[in-house]
C-alpha atoms as a PDB file:
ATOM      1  CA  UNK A   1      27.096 -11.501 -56.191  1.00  0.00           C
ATOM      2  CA  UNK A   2      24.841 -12.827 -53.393  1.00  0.00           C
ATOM      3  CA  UNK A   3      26.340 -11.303 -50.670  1.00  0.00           C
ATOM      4  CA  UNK A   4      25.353  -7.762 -52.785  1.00  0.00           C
ATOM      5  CA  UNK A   5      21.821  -8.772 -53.517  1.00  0.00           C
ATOM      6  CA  UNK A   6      21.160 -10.002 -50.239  1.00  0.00           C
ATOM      7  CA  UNK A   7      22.774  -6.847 -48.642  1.00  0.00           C
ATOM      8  CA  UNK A   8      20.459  -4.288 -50.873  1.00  0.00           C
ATOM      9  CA  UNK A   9      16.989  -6.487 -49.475  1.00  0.00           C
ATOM     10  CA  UNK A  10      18.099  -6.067 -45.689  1.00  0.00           C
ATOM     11  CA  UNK A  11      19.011  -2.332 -45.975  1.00  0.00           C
ATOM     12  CA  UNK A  12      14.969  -1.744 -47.904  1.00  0.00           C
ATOM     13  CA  UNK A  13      13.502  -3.694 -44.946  1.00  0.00           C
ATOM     14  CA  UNK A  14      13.839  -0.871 -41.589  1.00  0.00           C
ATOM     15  CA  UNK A  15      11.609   1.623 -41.002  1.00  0.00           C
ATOM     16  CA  UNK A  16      11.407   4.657 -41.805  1.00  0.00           C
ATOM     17  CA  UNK A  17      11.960   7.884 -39.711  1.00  0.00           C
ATOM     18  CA  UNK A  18       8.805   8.769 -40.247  1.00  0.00           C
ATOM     19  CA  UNK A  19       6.741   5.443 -39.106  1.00  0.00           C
ATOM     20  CA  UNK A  20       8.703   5.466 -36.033  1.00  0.00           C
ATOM     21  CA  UNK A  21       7.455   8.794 -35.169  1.00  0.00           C
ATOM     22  CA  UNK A  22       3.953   8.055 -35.706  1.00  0.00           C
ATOM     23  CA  UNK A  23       4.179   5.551 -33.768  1.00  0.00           C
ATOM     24  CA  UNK A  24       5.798   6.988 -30.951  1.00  0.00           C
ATOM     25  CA  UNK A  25       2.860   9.713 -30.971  1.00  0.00           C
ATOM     26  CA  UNK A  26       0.279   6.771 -30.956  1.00  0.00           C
ATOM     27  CA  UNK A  27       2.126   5.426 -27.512  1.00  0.00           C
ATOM     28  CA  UNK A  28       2.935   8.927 -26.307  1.00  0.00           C
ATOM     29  CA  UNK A  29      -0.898   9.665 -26.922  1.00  0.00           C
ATOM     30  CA  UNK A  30      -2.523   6.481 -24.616  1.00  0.00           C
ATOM     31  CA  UNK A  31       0.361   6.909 -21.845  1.00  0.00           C
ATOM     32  CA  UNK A  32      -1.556  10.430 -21.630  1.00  0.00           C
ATOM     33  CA  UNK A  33      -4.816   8.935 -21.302  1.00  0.00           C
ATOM     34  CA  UNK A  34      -4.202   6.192 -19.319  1.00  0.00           C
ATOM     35  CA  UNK A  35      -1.792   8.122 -16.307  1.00  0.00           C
ATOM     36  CA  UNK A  36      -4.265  10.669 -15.016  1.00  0.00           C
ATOM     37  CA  UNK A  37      -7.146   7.571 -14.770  1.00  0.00           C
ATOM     38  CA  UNK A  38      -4.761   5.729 -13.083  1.00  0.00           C
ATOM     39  CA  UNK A  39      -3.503   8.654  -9.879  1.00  0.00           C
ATOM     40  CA  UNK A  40      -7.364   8.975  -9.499  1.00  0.00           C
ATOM     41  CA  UNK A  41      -7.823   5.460  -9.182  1.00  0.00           C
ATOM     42  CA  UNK A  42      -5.470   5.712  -5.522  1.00  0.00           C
ATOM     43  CA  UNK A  43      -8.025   8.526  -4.954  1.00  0.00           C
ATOM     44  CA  UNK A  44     -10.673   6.450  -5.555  1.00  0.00           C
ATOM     45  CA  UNK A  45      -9.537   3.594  -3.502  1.00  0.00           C
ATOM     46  CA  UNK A  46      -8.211   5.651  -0.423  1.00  0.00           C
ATOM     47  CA  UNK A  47     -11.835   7.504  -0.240  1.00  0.00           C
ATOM     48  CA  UNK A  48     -13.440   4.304  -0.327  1.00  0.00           C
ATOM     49  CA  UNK A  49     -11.505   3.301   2.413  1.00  0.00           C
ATOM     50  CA  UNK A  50     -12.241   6.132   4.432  1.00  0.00           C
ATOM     51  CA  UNK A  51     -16.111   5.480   3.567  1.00  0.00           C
ATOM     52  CA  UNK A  52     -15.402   1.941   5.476  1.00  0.00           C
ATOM     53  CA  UNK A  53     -13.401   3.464   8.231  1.00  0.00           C
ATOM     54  CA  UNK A  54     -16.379   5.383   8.888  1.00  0.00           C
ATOM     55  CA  UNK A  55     -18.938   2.636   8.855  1.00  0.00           C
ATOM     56  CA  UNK A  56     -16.664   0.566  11.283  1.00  0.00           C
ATOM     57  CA  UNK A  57     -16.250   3.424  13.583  1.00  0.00           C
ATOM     58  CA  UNK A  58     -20.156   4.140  13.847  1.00  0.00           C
ATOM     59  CA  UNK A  59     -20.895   0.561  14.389  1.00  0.00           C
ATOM     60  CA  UNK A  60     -18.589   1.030  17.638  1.00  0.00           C
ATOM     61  CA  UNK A  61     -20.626   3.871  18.736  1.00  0.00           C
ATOM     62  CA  UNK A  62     -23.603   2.091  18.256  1.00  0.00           C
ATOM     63  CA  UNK A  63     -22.050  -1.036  20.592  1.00  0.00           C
ATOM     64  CA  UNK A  64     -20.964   1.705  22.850  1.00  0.00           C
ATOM     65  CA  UNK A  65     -24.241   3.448  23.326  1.00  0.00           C
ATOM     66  CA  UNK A  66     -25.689   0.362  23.975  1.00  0.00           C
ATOM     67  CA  UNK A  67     -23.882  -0.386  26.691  1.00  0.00           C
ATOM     68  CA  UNK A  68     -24.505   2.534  28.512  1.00  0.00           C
ATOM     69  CA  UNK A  69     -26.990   3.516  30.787  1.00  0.00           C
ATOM     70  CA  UNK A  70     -28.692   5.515  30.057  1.00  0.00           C
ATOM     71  CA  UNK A  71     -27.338   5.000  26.372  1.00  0.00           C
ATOM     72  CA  UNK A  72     -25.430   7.820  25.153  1.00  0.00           C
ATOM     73  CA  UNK A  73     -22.842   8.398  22.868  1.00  0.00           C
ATOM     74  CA  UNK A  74     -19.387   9.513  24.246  1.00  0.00           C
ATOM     75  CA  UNK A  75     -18.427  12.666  24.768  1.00  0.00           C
ATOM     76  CA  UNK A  76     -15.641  13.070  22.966  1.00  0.00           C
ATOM     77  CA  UNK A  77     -13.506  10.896  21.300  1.00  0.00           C
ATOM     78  CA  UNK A  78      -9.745  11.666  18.418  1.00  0.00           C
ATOM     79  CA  UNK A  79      -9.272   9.223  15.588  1.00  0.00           C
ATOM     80  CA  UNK A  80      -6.444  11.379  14.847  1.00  0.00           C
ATOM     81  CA  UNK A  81      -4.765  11.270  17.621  1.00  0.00           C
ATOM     82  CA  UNK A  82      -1.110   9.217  16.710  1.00  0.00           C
ATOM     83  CA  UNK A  83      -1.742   6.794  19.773  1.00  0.00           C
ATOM     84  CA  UNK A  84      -4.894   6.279  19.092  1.00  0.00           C
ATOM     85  CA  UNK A  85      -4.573   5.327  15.306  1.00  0.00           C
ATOM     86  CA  UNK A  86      -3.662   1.435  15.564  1.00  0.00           C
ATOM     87  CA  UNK A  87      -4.860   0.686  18.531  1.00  0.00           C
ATOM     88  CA  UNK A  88      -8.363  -0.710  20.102  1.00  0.00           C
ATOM     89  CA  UNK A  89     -10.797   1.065  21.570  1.00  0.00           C
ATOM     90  CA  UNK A  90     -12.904  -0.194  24.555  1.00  0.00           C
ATOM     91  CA  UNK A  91     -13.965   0.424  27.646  1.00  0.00           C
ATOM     92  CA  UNK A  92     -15.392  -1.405  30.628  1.00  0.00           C
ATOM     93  CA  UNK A  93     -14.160  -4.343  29.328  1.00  0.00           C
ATOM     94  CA  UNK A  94     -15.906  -4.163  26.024  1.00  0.00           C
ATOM     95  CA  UNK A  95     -13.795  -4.225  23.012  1.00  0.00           C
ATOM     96  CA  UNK A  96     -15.481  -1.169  20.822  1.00  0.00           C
ATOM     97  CA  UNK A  97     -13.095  -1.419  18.230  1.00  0.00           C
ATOM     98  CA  UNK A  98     -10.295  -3.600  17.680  1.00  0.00           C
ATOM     99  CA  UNK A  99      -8.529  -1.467  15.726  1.00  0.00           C
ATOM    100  CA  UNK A 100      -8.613   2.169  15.509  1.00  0.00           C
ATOM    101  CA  UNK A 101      -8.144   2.887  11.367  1.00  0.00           C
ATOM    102  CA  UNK A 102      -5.735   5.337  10.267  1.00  0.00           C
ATOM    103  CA  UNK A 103      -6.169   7.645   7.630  1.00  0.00           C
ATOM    104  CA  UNK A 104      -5.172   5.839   4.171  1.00  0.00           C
ATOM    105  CA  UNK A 105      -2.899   9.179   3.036  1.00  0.00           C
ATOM    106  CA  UNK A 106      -0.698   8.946   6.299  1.00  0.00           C
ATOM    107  CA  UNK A 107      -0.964   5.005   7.423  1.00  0.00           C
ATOM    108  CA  UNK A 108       2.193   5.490   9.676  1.00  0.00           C
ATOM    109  CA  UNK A 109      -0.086   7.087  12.585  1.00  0.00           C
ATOM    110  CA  UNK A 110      -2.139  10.216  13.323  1.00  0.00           C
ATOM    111  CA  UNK A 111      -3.740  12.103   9.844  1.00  0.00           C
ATOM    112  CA  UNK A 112      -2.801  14.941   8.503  1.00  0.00           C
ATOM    113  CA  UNK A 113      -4.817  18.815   8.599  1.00  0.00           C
ATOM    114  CA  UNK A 114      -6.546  17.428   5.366  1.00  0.00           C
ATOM    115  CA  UNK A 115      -7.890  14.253   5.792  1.00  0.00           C
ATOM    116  CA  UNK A 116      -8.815  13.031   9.074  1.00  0.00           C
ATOM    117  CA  UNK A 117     -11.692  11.622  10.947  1.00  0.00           C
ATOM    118  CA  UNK A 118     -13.859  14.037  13.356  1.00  0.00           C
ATOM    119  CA  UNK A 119     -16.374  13.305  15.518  1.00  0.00           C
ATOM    120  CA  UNK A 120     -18.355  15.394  17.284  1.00  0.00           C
ATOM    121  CA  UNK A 121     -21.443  14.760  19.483  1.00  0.00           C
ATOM    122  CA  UNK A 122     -24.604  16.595  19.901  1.00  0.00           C
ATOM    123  CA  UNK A 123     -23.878  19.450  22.864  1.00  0.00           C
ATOM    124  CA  UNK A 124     -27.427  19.428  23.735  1.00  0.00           C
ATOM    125  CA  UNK A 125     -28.398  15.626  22.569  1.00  0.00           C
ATOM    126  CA  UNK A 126     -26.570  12.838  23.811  1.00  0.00           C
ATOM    127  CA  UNK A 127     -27.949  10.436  21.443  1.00  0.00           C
ATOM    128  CA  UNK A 128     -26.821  12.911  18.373  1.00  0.00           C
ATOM    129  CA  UNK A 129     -23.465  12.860  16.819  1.00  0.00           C
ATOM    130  CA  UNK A 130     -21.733  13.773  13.396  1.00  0.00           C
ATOM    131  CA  UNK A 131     -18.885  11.701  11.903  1.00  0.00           C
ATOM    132  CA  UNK A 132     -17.065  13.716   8.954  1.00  0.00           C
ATOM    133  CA  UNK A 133     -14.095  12.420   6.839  1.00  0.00           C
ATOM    134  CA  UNK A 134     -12.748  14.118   4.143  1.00  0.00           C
ATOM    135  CA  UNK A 135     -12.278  12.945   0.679  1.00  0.00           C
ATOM    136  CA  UNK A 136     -10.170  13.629  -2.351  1.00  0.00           C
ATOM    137  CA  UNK A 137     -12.083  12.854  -5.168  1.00  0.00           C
ATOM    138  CA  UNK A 138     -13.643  15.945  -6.210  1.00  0.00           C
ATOM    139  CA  UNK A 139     -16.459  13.835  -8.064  1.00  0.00           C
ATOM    140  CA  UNK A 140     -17.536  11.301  -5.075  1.00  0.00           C
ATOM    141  CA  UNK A 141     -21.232  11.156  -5.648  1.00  0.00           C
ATOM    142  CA  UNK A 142     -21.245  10.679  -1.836  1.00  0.00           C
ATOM    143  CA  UNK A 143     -19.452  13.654  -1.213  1.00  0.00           C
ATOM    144  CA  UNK A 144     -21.111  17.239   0.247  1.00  0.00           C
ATOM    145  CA  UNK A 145     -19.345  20.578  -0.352  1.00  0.00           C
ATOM    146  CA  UNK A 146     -17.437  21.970   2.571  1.00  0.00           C
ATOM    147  CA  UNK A 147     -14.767  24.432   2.454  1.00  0.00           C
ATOM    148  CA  UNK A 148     -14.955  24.617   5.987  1.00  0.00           C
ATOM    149  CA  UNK A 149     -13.954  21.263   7.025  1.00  0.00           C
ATOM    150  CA  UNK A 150     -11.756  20.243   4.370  1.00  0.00           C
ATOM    151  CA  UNK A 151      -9.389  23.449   3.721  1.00  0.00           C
ATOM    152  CA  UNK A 152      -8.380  22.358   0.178  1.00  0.00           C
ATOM    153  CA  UNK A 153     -10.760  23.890  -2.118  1.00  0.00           C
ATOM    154  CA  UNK A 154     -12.544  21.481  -4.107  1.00  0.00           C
ATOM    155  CA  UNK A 155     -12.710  18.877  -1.516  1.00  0.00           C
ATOM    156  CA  UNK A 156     -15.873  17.349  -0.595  1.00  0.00           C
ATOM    157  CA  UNK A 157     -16.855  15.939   2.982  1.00  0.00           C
ATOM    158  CA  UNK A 158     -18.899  12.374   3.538  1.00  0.00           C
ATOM    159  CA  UNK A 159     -20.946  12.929   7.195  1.00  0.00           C
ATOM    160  CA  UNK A 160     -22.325  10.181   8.641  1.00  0.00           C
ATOM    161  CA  UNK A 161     -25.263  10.503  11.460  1.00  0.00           C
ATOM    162  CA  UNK A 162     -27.312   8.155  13.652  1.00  0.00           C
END
């Protein structure tokens, strides 16, 4: 006669279809939520990364305008290139740049048509230059609208200049 009662109280105890639906929904419902915050996070942090890159990289051209004479920026100069991307940068036994930063989407060398670092000095200024990189948040408050540059619609740009 125990066994019987005892057997009846465990069998009213589960839960019921129902309750386990709602609260898969409730789970299924903040998984939703919290996924697409989380992929724009890695946006987030790669942009921000290329927003250092770019400081580093015109703190070099600062050193190595300095140390010309008369000072001028260089003429030209790839980031992108896939030897260049790891390695220092210097010249007449000045150390520029210790290491050249690759882009945070392809870290394995060289950048890809989307994201990369260009610089480009004045033609008619030596002591002008523009440093783009392009960045995937489509929000960045630091960002400026350029289809040009950055061939995925929606893109923005962050330019830097002396």
């Amino acid at each position: 006669m125990k066994n019987k009662n005892l057997k009846a109280k465990v069998v009213g105890q589960g839960f019921t279809l129902i309750e386990l639906l709602v609260v898969m929904v409730i789970i299924g419902l903040l998984a939703g939520l919290i996924l697409p915050n989380y992929m724009s996070a890695r946006e987030r942090a790669r942009d921000a990364q290329r927003k250092s890159d770019l400081e580093q990289i015109q703190k070099a051209l600062e050193l190595y305008k300095m140390d010309q004479s008369p000072p001028a920026y260089p003429a030209s100069l790839n980031f992108n290139d896939a030897g260049f991307c790891g390695s220092s940068w210097s010249g007449g036994g000045n150390v520029y740049l210790p290491k050249v930063s690759c882009d945070p989407k392809n870290p394995d060398g060289g950048a890809s048509d989307e994201y990369k670092y260009i610089y480009t000095r004045n033609a008619t200024d030596s002591l002008k230059y523009t440093l783009t990189a392009c960045l995937e948040n489509k929000s960045d408050p630091d960002g400026i609208d350029d289809a040009v540059l950055c061939p995925t619609s929606g893109k923005k740009i962050m330019r830097v200049e002396p």
